[in-house]
């Protein structure tokens, strides 16, 4: 169990580490501002506490610490707060696309290990559905028109809540599912379900609104038919807006190939060739050998059945597990291989795209803070030196004054003595006369 979602855990680890670095930067900034805003005379214990000397110190402090420096550090504090907020909200996002009824919602349910999203024949998903984890005990949804948390009691209730809302296919409904019920959501993964790419003409809006921050795309195909132009067109548009998108191709409904043993291998090879050439040659999103590890032949329906059985969930629902066709083991095996590779690429890509910029910003802020504080330090050293120079000059002046005073005093004494002696002589002369 401890190795479950091992690669996804790296994302959380990096997130934690980068958050700690920012916590340190933040504490450093707070400490600086506390120092900047402190009463400057309080920083020099033993200073003569009269008002005049406090004024001198204040002026000296103002010379060292310019208003621009204080403003920069104050701005950094706000910036760091903003970045920490963004980091705490960062998640790994995976978006699912494909034609109607290819099994997008079923793939998501299989990955989540439970029936979270409505699925069914015909056109089921009529708007974007983003499944994410919540720490709350029960599931709820949020529609684009209100911030109200609407409780979700069951999948069918979610289905009818969505159809009652009368939403267009460009709306986003967020489905919050308790993290404690789903290990994938505990790892900060967000899964985005979409209406079929064949139902909306405005693919640009879809991409601009929902795909620009996606780390991985999953194209859910129907292996009973072939890769369609509508599906290709959508991903060509994605490729024109995002450089080298990470795309996986799931050839779903592979259980339907069961019983056609003769042709199954041939069809598999055809699909593989087409998918690899689509990913590598057309989209140029990866190399041909990488592309081979991005194409899988699965049955989402069977994978879900297996997951429900594994967790004994099939027992409670009215039409529980459903059946498993012969050879389901290899399809389920392929599904698990897909999940492993998907988790690896998802966390690698999310770490690179979501945190690299923050790491760079952190480095920049730390560098700027260092320059500001170095300037403050140099200013204070300069002030100290000039104070020492002033004191030395003052001492020299005092010494000169003392010497001059002594000279004056000596000569004055001599003069007085001579005058007195003169008077004495005069008096003596007068007396003798
Ligand atoms: P929309 O939301 O309408 O675009 O469809 P979707 O792509 O989400 O397909 P959905 O998951 O709703 O599946 C459509 C139907 O196909 C459902 O009845 C599923 O049970 C069924 N289905 C999905 N995956 C498989 C599969 O691997 N094998 C088989 N036999 N049926 C599947
Ligand atoms: Mg659907």
GROMACS .gro file of C-alpha atoms and ligand atoms in nm:
model
  466
    1UNK     CA    1   0.000   0.000   0.000
    2UNK     CA    2   0.287   0.235   0.079
    3UNK     CA    3   0.399   0.219  -0.285
    4UNK     CA    4   0.052   0.310  -0.410
    5UNK     CA    5   0.070   0.633  -0.612
    6UNK     CA    6   0.444   0.653  -0.537
    7UNK     CA    7   0.515   0.893  -0.823
    8UNK     CA    8   0.220   1.115  -0.737
    9UNK     CA    9   0.350   1.146  -0.382
   10UNK     CA   10   0.657   1.323  -0.522
   11UNK     CA   11   0.437   1.615  -0.621
   12UNK     CA   12   0.314   1.650  -0.263
   13UNK     CA   13   0.672   1.621  -0.139
   14UNK     CA   14   0.801   1.893  -0.372
   15UNK     CA   15   0.502   2.107  -0.282
   16UNK     CA   16   0.582   2.065   0.088
   17UNK     CA   17   0.951   2.144   0.032
   18UNK     CA   18   0.888   2.454  -0.175
   19UNK     CA   19   0.633   2.569   0.080
   20UNK     CA   20   0.894   2.533   0.355
   21UNK     CA   21   1.144   2.739   0.157
   22UNK     CA   22   0.883   3.010   0.113
   23UNK     CA   23   0.800   2.991   0.486
   24UNK     CA   24   1.166   3.067   0.556
   25UNK     CA   25   1.171   3.356   0.307
   26UNK     CA   26   0.852   3.485   0.467
   27UNK     CA   27   0.998   3.469   0.821
   28UNK     CA   28   1.312   3.645   0.696
   29UNK     CA   29   1.102   3.924   0.542
   30UNK     CA   30   0.894   3.963   0.859
   31UNK     CA   31   1.211   3.986   1.066
   32UNK     CA   32   1.352   4.251   0.834
   33UNK     CA   33   1.034   4.457   0.847
   34UNK     CA   34   1.023   4.428   1.224
   35UNK     CA   35   1.379   4.561   1.236
   36UNK     CA   36   1.303   4.835   0.983
   37UNK     CA   37   0.999   4.951   1.177
   38UNK     CA   38   1.156   4.932   1.520
   39UNK     CA   39   1.240   5.245   1.719
   40UNK     CA   40   1.598   5.314   1.614
   41UNK     CA   41   1.713   5.446   1.953
   42UNK     CA   42   1.601   5.116   2.105
   43UNK     CA   43   1.862   4.944   1.891
   44UNK     CA   44   2.150   5.125   2.059
   45UNK     CA   45   2.137   5.046   2.428
   46UNK     CA   46   2.345   5.278   2.633
   47UNK     CA   47   2.291   5.569   2.397
   48UNK     CA   48   2.242   5.899   2.567
   49UNK     CA   49   1.867   5.913   2.594
   50UNK     CA   50   1.814   6.284   2.537
   51UNK     CA   51   1.594   6.412   2.259
   52UNK     CA   52   1.877   6.568   2.059
   53UNK     CA   53   2.079   6.249   2.035
   54UNK     CA   54   1.766   6.048   1.945
   55UNK     CA   55   1.708   6.290   1.659
   56UNK     CA   56   2.062   6.244   1.536
   57UNK     CA   57   2.022   5.867   1.544
   58UNK     CA   58   1.692   5.887   1.362
   59UNK     CA   59   1.847   6.093   1.084
   60UNK     CA   60   2.130   5.844   1.059
   61UNK     CA   61   1.883   5.551   1.043
   62UNK     CA   62   1.688   5.729   0.767
   63UNK     CA   63   2.008   5.771   0.567
   64UNK     CA   64   2.084   5.398   0.590
   65UNK     CA   65   1.731   5.275   0.530
   66UNK     CA   66   1.579   5.444   0.227
   67UNK     CA   67   1.198   5.450   0.185
   68UNK     CA   68   1.249   5.262  -0.144
   69UNK     CA   69   1.416   4.973   0.039
   70UNK     CA   70   1.136   4.956   0.297
   71UNK     CA   71   0.877   4.963   0.016
   72UNK     CA   72   1.051   4.684  -0.177
   73UNK     CA   73   1.059   4.457   0.126
   74UNK     CA   74   0.694   4.536   0.204
   75UNK     CA   75   0.605   4.448  -0.158
   76UNK     CA   76   0.798   4.122  -0.129
   77UNK     CA   77   0.593   4.029   0.175
   78UNK     CA   78   0.268   4.064  -0.022
   79UNK     CA   79   0.415   3.877  -0.319
   80UNK     CA   80   0.537   3.588  -0.105
   81UNK     CA   81   0.195   3.559   0.059
   82UNK     CA   82   0.035   3.539  -0.287
   83UNK     CA   83   0.280   3.275  -0.409
   84UNK     CA   84   0.229   3.060  -0.098
   85UNK     CA   85  -0.145   3.077  -0.156
   86UNK     CA   86  -0.102   2.965  -0.519
   87UNK     CA   87   0.134   2.683  -0.417
   88UNK     CA   88  -0.112   2.553  -0.159
   89UNK     CA   89  -0.383   2.539  -0.429
   90UNK     CA   90  -0.167   2.373  -0.695
   91UNK     CA   91  -0.297   2.040  -0.814
   92UNK     CA   92  -0.215   1.796  -1.090
   93UNK     CA   93  -0.473   1.817  -1.363
   94UNK     CA   94  -0.572   1.555  -1.612
   95UNK     CA   95  -0.829   1.624  -1.884
   96UNK     CA   96  -1.029   1.354  -2.067
   97UNK     CA   97  -1.152   1.396  -2.422
   98UNK     CA   98  -1.304   1.179  -2.689
   99UNK     CA   99  -1.625   1.129  -2.881
  100UNK     CA  100  -1.959   1.082  -2.708
  101UNK     CA  101  -2.008   0.742  -2.544
  102UNK     CA  102  -1.647   0.630  -2.588
  103UNK     CA  103  -1.635   0.581  -2.212
  104UNK     CA  104  -1.464   0.896  -2.073
  105UNK     CA  105  -1.676   0.907  -1.758
  106UNK     CA  106  -1.636   0.532  -1.710
  107UNK     CA  107  -1.256   0.561  -1.734
  108UNK     CA  108  -1.262   0.832  -1.466
  109UNK     CA  109  -1.485   0.621  -1.243
  110UNK     CA  110  -1.252   0.322  -1.287
  111UNK     CA  111  -0.952   0.535  -1.191
  112UNK     CA  112  -1.135   0.669  -0.888
  113UNK     CA  113  -1.243   0.316  -0.800
  114UNK     CA  114  -1.609   0.410  -0.762
  115UNK     CA  115  -1.909   0.534  -0.951
  116UNK     CA  116  -1.866   0.906  -0.907
  117UNK     CA  117  -1.975   1.037  -1.247
  118UNK     CA  118  -2.289   0.947  -1.440
  119UNK     CA  119  -2.223   0.729  -1.742
  120UNK     CA  120  -2.451   0.566  -1.992
  121UNK     CA  121  -2.548   0.519  -2.349
  122UNK     CA  122  -2.633   0.823  -2.555
  123UNK     CA  123  -2.501   1.169  -2.480
  124UNK     CA  124  -2.455   1.168  -2.100
  125UNK     CA  125  -2.205   1.430  -1.996
  126UNK     CA  126  -2.339   1.765  -2.112
  127UNK     CA  127  -2.090   2.004  -1.950
  128UNK     CA  128  -1.739   1.999  -1.805
  129UNK     CA  129  -1.717   1.810  -1.477
  130UNK     CA  130  -1.412   1.857  -1.262
  131UNK     CA  131  -1.366   1.598  -0.990
  132UNK     CA  132  -1.146   1.703  -0.702
  133UNK     CA  133  -1.089   1.596  -0.342
  134UNK     CA  134  -1.237   1.757  -0.033
  135UNK     CA  135  -1.150   1.704   0.332
  136UNK     CA  136  -1.522   1.713   0.410
  137UNK     CA  137  -1.704   1.390   0.492
  138UNK     CA  138  -1.960   1.397   0.212
  139UNK     CA  139  -1.965   1.480  -0.156
  140UNK     CA  140  -2.104   1.803  -0.299
  141UNK     CA  141  -2.104   1.999  -0.620
  142UNK     CA  142  -2.068   2.361  -0.717
  143UNK     CA  143  -2.224   2.503  -1.030
  144UNK     CA  144  -2.082   2.803  -1.215
  145UNK     CA  145  -2.377   3.021  -1.116
  146UNK     CA  146  -2.348   2.988  -0.741
  147UNK     CA  147  -2.093   2.922  -0.472
  148UNK     CA  148  -2.348   2.714  -0.284
  149UNK     CA  149  -2.236   2.361  -0.196
  150UNK     CA  150  -2.506   2.124  -0.322
  151UNK     CA  151  -2.486   1.784  -0.153
  152UNK     CA  152  -2.458   1.479  -0.378
  153UNK     CA  153  -2.642   1.176  -0.248
  154UNK     CA  154  -2.594   0.942  -0.541
  155UNK     CA  155  -2.466   0.923  -0.895
  156UNK     CA  156  -2.816   0.932  -1.036
  157UNK     CA  157  -2.898   1.235  -0.823
  158UNK     CA  158  -2.583   1.402  -0.959
  159UNK     CA  159  -2.699   1.316  -1.311
  160UNK     CA  160  -3.041   1.468  -1.261
  161UNK     CA  161  -2.900   1.770  -1.075
  162UNK     CA  162  -2.686   1.836  -1.379
  163UNK     CA  163  -2.966   1.794  -1.630
  164UNK     CA  164  -3.191   2.024  -1.422
  165UNK     CA  165  -2.932   2.298  -1.429
  166UNK     CA  166  -2.974   2.353  -1.804
  167UNK     CA  167  -2.609   2.423  -1.858
  168UNK     CA  168  -2.435   2.468  -2.187
  169UNK     CA  169  -2.141   2.252  -2.278
  170UNK     CA  170  -1.895   2.527  -2.188
  171UNK     CA  171  -1.998   2.536  -1.822
  172UNK     CA  172  -1.785   2.387  -1.549
  173UNK     CA  173  -1.936   2.199  -1.259
  174UNK     CA  174  -1.698   2.111  -0.979
  175UNK     CA  175  -1.761   1.780  -0.808
  176UNK     CA  176  -1.599   1.756  -0.465
  177UNK     CA  177  -1.551   1.401  -0.348
  178UNK     CA  178  -1.426   1.304   0.001
  179UNK     CA  179  -1.052   1.237  -0.015
  180UNK     CA  180  -1.090   0.966   0.246
  181UNK     CA  181  -1.294   0.764  -0.004
  182UNK     CA  182  -1.052   0.794  -0.290
  183UNK     CA  183  -0.675   0.754  -0.280
  184UNK     CA  184  -0.618   0.930  -0.614
  185UNK     CA  185  -0.785   1.247  -0.492
  186UNK     CA  186  -0.578   1.239  -0.174
  187UNK     CA  187  -0.273   1.303  -0.392
  188UNK     CA  188  -0.393   1.639  -0.524
  189UNK     CA  189  -0.512   1.499  -0.858
  190UNK     CA  190  -0.796   1.670  -1.043
  191UNK     CA  191  -0.980   1.488  -1.321
  192UNK     CA  192  -1.170   1.683  -1.583
  193UNK     CA  193  -1.448   1.509  -1.773
  194UNK     CA  194  -1.581   1.668  -2.091
  195UNK     CA  195  -1.875   1.639  -2.325
  196UNK     CA  196  -1.795   1.452  -2.648
  197UNK     CA  197  -1.562   1.644  -2.882
  198UNK     CA  198  -1.818   1.583  -3.156
  199UNK     CA  199  -2.090   1.790  -2.984
  200UNK     CA  200  -1.929   2.132  -2.962
  201UNK     CA  201  -1.813   2.340  -3.254
  202UNK     CA  202  -1.620   2.582  -3.032
  203UNK     CA  203  -1.313   2.382  -2.944
  204UNK     CA  204  -1.099   2.694  -2.900
  205UNK     CA  205  -1.308   2.811  -2.606
  206UNK     CA  206  -1.282   2.466  -2.453
  207UNK     CA  207  -0.906   2.467  -2.476
  208UNK     CA  208  -0.861   2.825  -2.357
  209UNK     CA  209  -1.096   2.780  -2.065
  210UNK     CA  210  -1.015   2.432  -1.945
  211UNK     CA  211  -0.696   2.298  -2.093
  212UNK     CA  212  -0.421   2.553  -2.056
  213UNK     CA  213  -0.329   2.431  -1.708
  214UNK     CA  214  -0.379   2.059  -1.780
  215UNK     CA  215  -0.069   1.845  -1.722
  216UNK     CA  216  -0.193   1.538  -1.905
  217UNK     CA  217  -0.461   1.473  -2.167
  218UNK     CA  218  -0.630   1.140  -2.217
  219UNK     CA  219  -0.793   1.066  -2.546
  220UNK     CA  220  -1.054   0.798  -2.489
  221UNK     CA  221  -1.116   0.621  -2.821
  222UNK     CA  222  -1.356   0.353  -2.920
  223UNK     CA  223  -1.149   0.054  -3.026
  224UNK     CA  224  -1.446  -0.083  -3.218
  225UNK     CA  225  -1.405   0.197  -3.470
  226UNK     CA  226  -1.095   0.401  -3.538
  227UNK     CA  227  -0.926   0.727  -3.441
  228UNK     CA  228  -1.164   0.991  -3.577
  229UNK     CA  229  -1.086   1.322  -3.744
  230UNK     CA  230  -1.292   1.515  -3.486
  231UNK     CA  231  -1.071   1.369  -3.213
  232UNK     CA  232  -0.753   1.440  -3.407
  233UNK     CA  233  -0.864   1.793  -3.489
  234UNK     CA  234  -0.919   1.869  -3.123
  235UNK     CA  235  -0.570   1.754  -3.026
  236UNK     CA  236  -0.411   1.941  -3.317
  237UNK     CA  237  -0.567   2.256  -3.170
  238UNK     CA  238  -0.437   2.165  -2.825
  239UNK     CA  239  -0.091   2.111  -2.978
  240UNK     CA  240  -0.101   2.453  -3.141
  241UNK     CA  241  -0.167   2.623  -2.807
  242UNK     CA  242   0.043   2.410  -2.574
  243UNK     CA  243   0.388   2.294  -2.669
  244UNK     CA  244   0.431   1.918  -2.652
  245UNK     CA  245   0.116   1.826  -2.461
  246UNK     CA  246   0.133   1.493  -2.276
  247UNK     CA  247  -0.130   1.282  -2.447
  248UNK     CA  248  -0.232   0.923  -2.373
  249UNK     CA  249  -0.452   0.722  -2.604
  250UNK     CA  250  -0.687   0.472  -2.444
  251UNK     CA  251  -0.840   0.233  -2.693
  252UNK     CA  252  -1.144   0.163  -2.479
  253UNK     CA  253  -1.413  -0.106  -2.508
  254UNK     CA  254  -1.140  -0.356  -2.593
  255UNK     CA  255  -1.359  -0.620  -2.424
  256UNK     CA  256  -1.571  -0.605  -2.739
  257UNK     CA  257  -1.280  -0.755  -2.932
  258UNK     CA  258  -1.327  -1.069  -2.728
  259UNK     CA  259  -1.455  -1.354  -2.943
  260UNK     CA  260  -1.288  -1.213  -3.250
  261UNK     CA  261  -0.955  -1.371  -3.181
  262UNK     CA  262  -0.848  -1.389  -3.543
  263UNK     CA  263  -0.888  -1.024  -3.616
  264UNK     CA  264  -0.816  -0.884  -3.267
  265UNK     CA  265  -0.439  -0.890  -3.302
  266UNK     CA  266  -0.460  -0.730  -3.645
  267UNK     CA  267  -0.693  -0.457  -3.520
  268UNK     CA  268  -0.469  -0.398  -3.220
  269UNK     CA  269  -0.169  -0.351  -3.448
  270UNK     CA  270  -0.364  -0.113  -3.672
  271UNK     CA  271  -0.478   0.097  -3.377
  272UNK     CA  272  -0.129   0.097  -3.229
  273UNK     CA  273   0.030   0.213  -3.555
  274UNK     CA  274  -0.228   0.485  -3.605
  275UNK     CA  275  -0.207   0.610  -3.247
  276UNK     CA  276   0.173   0.612  -3.241
  277UNK     CA  277   0.194   0.794  -3.569
  278UNK     CA  278  -0.070   1.043  -3.447
  279UNK     CA  279   0.117   1.120  -3.122
  280UNK     CA  280   0.471   1.118  -3.260
  281UNK     CA  281   0.452   1.217  -3.629
  282UNK     CA  282   0.143   1.438  -3.641
  283UNK     CA  283   0.126   1.600  -3.297
  284UNK     CA  284   0.502   1.571  -3.242
  285UNK     CA  285   0.422   1.550  -2.872
  286UNK     CA  286   0.676   1.272  -2.807
  287UNK     CA  287   0.909   1.028  -2.981
  288UNK     CA  288   0.777   0.710  -3.142
  289UNK     CA  289   0.916   0.490  -2.866
  290UNK     CA  290   0.764   0.715  -2.600
  291UNK     CA  291   0.437   0.703  -2.790
  292UNK     CA  292   0.433   0.324  -2.762
  293UNK     CA  293   0.410   0.361  -2.384
  294UNK     CA  294   0.125   0.609  -2.421
  295UNK     CA  295  -0.119   0.382  -2.604
  296UNK     CA  296  -0.326   0.120  -2.418
  297UNK     CA  297  -0.598  -0.131  -2.494
  298UNK     CA  298  -0.841  -0.137  -2.206
  299UNK     CA  299  -1.193  -0.192  -2.093
  300UNK     CA  300  -1.291   0.085  -1.854
  301UNK     CA  301  -1.613  -0.097  -1.780
  302UNK     CA  302  -1.430  -0.409  -1.666
  303UNK     CA  303  -1.169  -0.208  -1.478
  304UNK     CA  304  -1.451  -0.042  -1.285
  305UNK     CA  305  -1.616  -0.377  -1.218
  306UNK     CA  306  -1.288  -0.507  -1.079
  307UNK     CA  307  -1.233  -0.201  -0.863
  308UNK     CA  308  -1.586  -0.223  -0.724
  309UNK     CA  309  -1.536  -0.591  -0.648
  310UNK     CA  310  -1.202  -0.527  -0.483
  311UNK     CA  311  -1.365  -0.284  -0.244
  312UNK     CA  312  -1.693  -0.477  -0.208
  313UNK     CA  313  -1.893  -0.190  -0.350
  314UNK     CA  314  -2.069  -0.395  -0.613
  315UNK     CA  315  -2.282  -0.553  -0.344
  316UNK     CA  316  -2.481  -0.247  -0.252
  317UNK     CA  317  -2.584  -0.114  -0.593
  318UNK     CA  318  -2.887  -0.251  -0.782
  319UNK     CA  319  -2.706  -0.338  -1.105
  320UNK     CA  320  -2.374  -0.403  -0.950
  321UNK     CA  321  -2.066  -0.526  -1.102
  322UNK     CA  322  -2.168  -0.633  -1.448
  323UNK     CA  323  -1.990  -0.903  -1.631
  324UNK     CA  324  -1.631  -0.967  -1.719
  325UNK     CA  325  -1.564  -1.108  -2.064
  326UNK     CA  326  -1.302  -1.375  -2.123
  327UNK     CA  327  -0.949  -1.246  -2.115
  328UNK     CA  328  -1.038  -0.956  -1.883
  329UNK     CA  329  -0.717  -1.016  -1.687
  330UNK     CA  330  -0.491  -0.888  -1.963
  331UNK     CA  331  -0.713  -0.584  -2.025
  332UNK     CA  332  -0.714  -0.503  -1.653
  333UNK     CA  333  -0.338  -0.555  -1.648
  334UNK     CA  334  -0.304  -0.304  -1.933
  335UNK     CA  335  -0.531  -0.061  -1.747
  336UNK     CA  336  -0.304  -0.078  -1.442
  337UNK     CA  337   0.002  -0.028  -1.662
  338UNK     CA  338  -0.166   0.276  -1.808
  339UNK     CA  339  -0.233   0.414  -1.458
  340UNK     CA  340   0.130   0.365  -1.354
  341UNK     CA  341   0.270   0.541  -1.661
  342UNK     CA  342   0.003   0.811  -1.638
  343UNK     CA  343   0.090   0.888  -1.275
  344UNK     CA  344   0.458   0.912  -1.360
  345UNK     CA  345   0.409   1.155  -1.647
  346UNK     CA  346   0.145   1.353  -1.457
  347UNK     CA  347   0.362   1.419  -1.152
  348UNK     CA  348   0.676   1.489  -1.358
  349UNK     CA  349   0.495   1.737  -1.576
  350UNK     CA  350   0.309   1.904  -1.289
  351UNK     CA  351   0.627   1.946  -1.084
  352UNK     CA  352   0.804   2.098  -1.383
  353UNK     CA  353   0.530   2.333  -1.493
  354UNK     CA  354   0.371   2.425  -1.161
  355UNK     CA  355   0.675   2.463  -0.936
  356UNK     CA  356   0.966   2.558  -1.162
  357UNK     CA  357   0.838   2.915  -1.195
  358UNK     CA  358   0.784   2.944  -0.819
  359UNK     CA  359   1.136   2.817  -0.751
  360UNK     CA  360   1.271   3.081  -0.990
  361UNK     CA  361   1.062   3.357  -0.826
  362UNK     CA  362   1.181   3.246  -0.481
  363UNK     CA  363   1.541   3.266  -0.596
  364UNK     CA  364   1.483   3.614  -0.738
  365UNK     CA  365   1.317   3.744  -0.418
  366UNK     CA  366   1.591   3.600  -0.198
  367UNK     CA  367   1.853   3.764  -0.425
  368UNK     CA  368   1.680   4.103  -0.412
  369UNK     CA  369   1.641   4.083  -0.034
  370UNK     CA  370   2.009   4.004  -0.006
  371UNK     CA  371   2.103   4.313  -0.214
  372UNK     CA  372   1.878   4.540  -0.007
  373UNK     CA  373   2.013   4.416   0.323
  374UNK     CA  374   2.370   4.434   0.197
  375UNK     CA  375   2.314   4.799   0.104
  376UNK     CA  376   2.171   4.862   0.453
  377UNK     CA  377   2.469   4.691   0.609
  378UNK     CA  378   2.719   4.886   0.399
  379UNK     CA  379   2.536   5.210   0.483
  380UNK     CA  380   2.559   5.135   0.854
  381UNK     CA  381   2.930   5.052   0.832
  382UNK     CA  382   2.986   5.382   0.650
  383UNK     CA  383   2.788   5.572   0.917
  384UNK     CA  384   2.990   5.404   1.190
  385UNK     CA  385   3.320   5.489   1.020
  386UNK     CA  386   3.222   5.850   0.974
  387UNK     CA  387   3.115   5.869   1.342
  388UNK     CA  388   3.457   5.733   1.444
  389UNK     CA  389   3.628   5.986   1.218
  390UNK     CA  390   3.424   6.268   1.371
  391UNK     CA  391   3.513   6.155   1.723
  392UNK     CA  392   3.880   6.142   1.642
  393UNK     CA  393   3.871   6.495   1.495
  394UNK     CA  394   3.686   6.616   1.802
  395UNK     CA  395   3.948   6.461   2.028
  396UNK     CA  396   4.227   6.629   1.829
  397UNK     CA  397   4.053   6.970   1.861
  398UNK     CA  398   4.011   6.920   2.236
  399UNK     CA  399   4.379   6.835   2.277
  400UNK     CA  400   4.482   7.149   2.083
  401UNK     CA  401   4.253   7.357   2.299
  402UNK     CA  402   4.400   7.210   2.615
  403UNK     CA  403   4.755   7.282   2.500
  404UNK     CA  404   4.662   7.634   2.402
  405UNK     CA  405   4.485   7.688   2.732
  406UNK     CA  406   4.788   7.567   2.924
  407UNK     CA  407   5.012   7.803   2.725
  408UNK     CA  408   4.781   8.096   2.784
  409UNK     CA  409   4.756   8.011   3.152
  410UNK     CA  410   5.137   7.994   3.187
  411UNK     CA  411   5.197   8.321   3.007
  412UNK     CA  412   4.924   8.496   3.203
  413UNK     CA  413   5.082   8.380   3.528
  414UNK     CA  414   5.420   8.513   3.413
  415UNK     CA  415   5.271   8.849   3.317
  416UNK     CA  416   5.092   8.885   3.651
  417UNK     CA  417   5.406   8.792   3.840
  418UNK     CA  418   5.610   9.048   3.645
  419UNK     CA  419   5.346   9.317   3.699
  420UNK     CA  420   5.333   9.241   4.072
  421UNK     CA  421   5.712   9.251   4.091
  422UNK     CA  422   5.708   9.587   3.909
  423UNK     CA  423   5.450   9.723   4.152
  424UNK     CA  424   5.654   9.587   4.444
  425UNK     CA  425   5.963   9.760   4.313
  426UNK     CA  426   5.773  10.082   4.261
  427UNK     CA  427   5.631  10.070   4.614
  428UNK     CA  428   5.972   9.990   4.764
  429UNK     CA  429   6.124  10.284   4.567
  430UNK     CA  430   5.857  10.524   4.685
  431UNK     CA  431   5.899  10.411   5.044
  432UNK     CA  432   6.273  10.460   5.042
  433UNK     CA  433   6.232  10.805   4.892
  434LIG     P1  434  -2.064   1.110  -2.293
  434LIG     O1  435  -2.055   1.160  -2.155
  434LIG     O2  436  -2.201   1.094  -2.339
  434LIG     O3  437  -1.981   1.189  -2.387
  434LIG     O4  438  -2.003   0.962  -2.292
  434LIG     P2  439  -1.876   0.903  -2.220
  434LIG     O5  440  -1.762   0.909  -2.311
  434LIG     O6  441  -1.860   0.964  -2.087
  434LIG     O7  442  -1.914   0.750  -2.204
  434LIG     P3  443  -1.970   0.676  -2.076
  434LIG     O8  444  -1.863   0.657  -1.978
  434LIG     O9  445  -2.094   0.739  -2.034
  434LIG    O10  446  -1.998   0.533  -2.140
  434LIG     C1  447  -2.095   0.515  -2.239
  434LIG     C2  448  -2.147   0.371  -2.233
  434LIG    O11  449  -2.043   0.283  -2.268
  434LIG     C3  450  -2.190   0.330  -2.093
  434LIG    O12  451  -2.306   0.251  -2.105
  434LIG     C4  452  -2.075   0.247  -2.042
  434LIG    O13  453  -2.115   0.148  -1.950
  434LIG     C5  454  -2.024   0.184  -2.169
  434LIG     N1  455  -1.882   0.157  -2.161
  434LIG     C6  456  -1.783   0.238  -2.117
  434LIG     N2  457  -1.664   0.177  -2.125
  434LIG     C7  458  -1.688   0.052  -2.176
  434LIG     C8  459  -1.604  -0.059  -2.207
  434LIG    O14  460  -1.482  -0.056  -2.189
  434LIG     N3  461  -1.665  -0.168  -2.258
  434LIG     C9  462  -1.798  -0.175  -2.279
  434LIG     N4  463  -1.847  -0.285  -2.327
  434LIG     N5  464  -1.879  -0.073  -2.250
  434LIG    C10  465  -1.826   0.040  -2.199
  435LIG    MG1  466  -1.951   1.113  -1.999
   0.00000   0.00000   0.00000
